[in-house]
Phi, psi and omega in degrees: 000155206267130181317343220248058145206010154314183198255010160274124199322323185220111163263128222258119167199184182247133135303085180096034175282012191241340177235359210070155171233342193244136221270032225225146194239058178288100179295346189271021172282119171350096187228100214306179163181154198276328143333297171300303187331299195305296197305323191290297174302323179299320170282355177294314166322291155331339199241011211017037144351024252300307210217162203209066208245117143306091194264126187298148190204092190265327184220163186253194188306285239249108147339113177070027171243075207280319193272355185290147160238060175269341233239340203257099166222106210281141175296130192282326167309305145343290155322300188275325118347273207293332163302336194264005165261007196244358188233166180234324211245272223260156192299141178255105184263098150243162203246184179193167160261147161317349196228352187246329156228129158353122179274007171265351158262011154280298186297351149272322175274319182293330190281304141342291192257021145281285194291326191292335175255058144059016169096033165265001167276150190232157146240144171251105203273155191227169152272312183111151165224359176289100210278320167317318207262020176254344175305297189332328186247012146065033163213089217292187186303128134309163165281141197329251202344291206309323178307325195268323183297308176287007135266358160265357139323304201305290176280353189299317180295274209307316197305317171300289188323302193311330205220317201292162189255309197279155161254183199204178190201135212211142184220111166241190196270332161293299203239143171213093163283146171222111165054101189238143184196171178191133160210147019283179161259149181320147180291323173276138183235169330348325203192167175280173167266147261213129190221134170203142192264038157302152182232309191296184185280319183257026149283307205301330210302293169336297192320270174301353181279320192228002179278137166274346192228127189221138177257159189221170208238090162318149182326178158256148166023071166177085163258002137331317168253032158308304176308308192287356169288284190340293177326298194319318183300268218323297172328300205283317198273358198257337152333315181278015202010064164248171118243120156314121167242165185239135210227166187227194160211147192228126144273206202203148210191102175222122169210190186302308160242159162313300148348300162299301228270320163299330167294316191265006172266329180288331224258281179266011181224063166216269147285337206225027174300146166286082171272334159300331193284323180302330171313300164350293159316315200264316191293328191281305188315351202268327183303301195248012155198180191225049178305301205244170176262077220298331162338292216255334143049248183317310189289028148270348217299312192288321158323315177289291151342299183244050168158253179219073163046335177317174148292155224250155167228116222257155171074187182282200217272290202303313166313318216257334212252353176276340190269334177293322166255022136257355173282323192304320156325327175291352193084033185256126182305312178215172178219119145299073190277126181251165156221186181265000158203109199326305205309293176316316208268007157290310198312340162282341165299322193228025187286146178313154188053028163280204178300311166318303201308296202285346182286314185280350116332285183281028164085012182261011174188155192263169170295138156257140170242025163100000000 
């Protein structure tokens, strides 16, 4: 069975190990090499992780800045090919835009990469929202409805490649097939499973019609009003007679004390903020998705800074694992974690008597046993 439908109440898994997320001129801030990447994915494995996600990255923020390191991101397919000989346990997530690959060489490399991990692979598909790096491939951005109309083409083709015995032809407004066919087809059937972050009405709409796993950004400071993001999926997608789980992404600030794990969050997603890039950053989602709340903005500012807009989770092993069950209380399925350097902060994840030890006292994850 693919992890990320294991039987644990909250499920774990890394965000970025192929490009970083936090956004800070910090040195121990992320800068991939394949090395760390091997080391970082094995102990996650080893530790039963659920999930592993790569996220696409062609260009960075800041115009004519080849050297920023939003713009330094390892191919997540790749990523996910040299990880499935090298991990056994957890789902290998890459992710893509609609607009940057073919959906017959997606359904070829991905249906590739169901067999080389044993059916551990996922994908997660965007629309995209970078205008640069979709300028770059000379197909500039649509307006936001649209991006979602040319991805249920997109998967539609794909899911048919993935599954039809016959081949076909598909004439869409977008896509234009002729006698279309891929083999092999994925080892998991239907299919692999499907992960996409729409926020807007017609992102969820996408979302909940065909994703298994959709992730949502909690308010800033109304984690009270989680429940009513969560439901909302859950509902919409069982209107479409599915079910859904729903994942967030969190960064992380951990240390021996509160106090340390707040000092140093105040330290690299602060005083040591990347600040032209989070402008950048913040300028392009406000322009080009609707994620966010052009209103409430500014209270994200430190979320983008130390990591992927999610809540930030502060403190020591006991602290990181009371806020990790309250979300999971909120109805959040799963959690997707960044630092500002992956390698240290599994390790603190998954140091004896930690944050794993104490989730699994409280019954919110089983022991893995390999």
């Amino acid at each position: 069975m693919n992890a990320i439908f294991s039987d644990n109440k909250l499920k774990l898994g890394l965000f970025g190990t192929n490009g970083g997320a936090t956004l800070s001129k910090v040195p121990e801030v992320w800068r991939p090499t394949w090395k760390q990447i091997v080391e970082t994915a094995v102990l996650a494995d080893r530790a039963g992780f659920e999930a592993q996600l790569a996220y696409a990255r062609w260009k960075g923020y800041i115009p004519g800045d080849p050297t920023q390191g939003p713009g330094i991101v390892m191919d997540p397919f790749t990523w996910a090919a040299g990880l499935s000989q090298l991990t056994s346990y957890s789902t290998l997530i890459a992710t893509t835009h609609a607009t940057t690959m073919h959906p017959i060489t997606a359904a070829k490399q991905t249906a590739t990469l169901d067999h080389m991990s044993n059916g551990r692979f996922a994908l997660n598909i965007v629309g995209g929202w970078n205008k640069l790096e979709l300028d770059m491939f000379g197909t500039p951005i649509k307006e936001h409805d649209a991006r979602y109309e040319e991805l249920d083409e997109w998967w539609a083709i794909l899911k048919k490649l993935w599954t039809s015995e016959d081949e076909f032809d598909f004439d869409g407004e977008y896509f234009t097939i002729v006698e279309g066919m891929s083999r092999p087809q994925p080892l998991q059937k239907p299919h692999p499973p499907i992960l996409n972050a729409g926020g807007s009405p017609r992102g969820m709409r996408f979302a909940t019609e065909h994703a298994d796993v959709c992730f949502v950004i909690p308010q800033v400071g109304a984690l009270d009003k989680v429940r009513g993001q969560v439901d909302a999926y859950k509902n919409a997608a069982r209107e479409h007679g599915r079910e859904v789980q729903v994942w967030t992404y969190c960064a992380v600030s951990q240390r021996d004390t509160r106090q340390e794990a707040e000092d140093y969050l105040h330290y690299f997603a602060v005083e040591m903020e990347e600040t032209e890039l989070v402008d950048a950053w913040s300028a392009g989602l406000l322009a080009q998705t609707k994620i966010v709340d052009p209103a409430v903005m500014s209270e994200y500012r430190q979320r983008f800074a130390a990591g992927s807009g999610g809540p930030i989770l502060v403190g020591d092993a006991v602290d990181i694992a009371d806020q990790m069950q309250e979300l999971n209380e909120l109805g959040i399925d799963g959690i997707l974690l960044t630092w500002p350097d992956f390698s240290d902060g599994v390790k603190r994840i998954v140091a004896e008597g930690g944050v794993l030890a104490e989730l699994e006292r409280r019954g919110l994850r089983q022991p893995f046993r390999g």
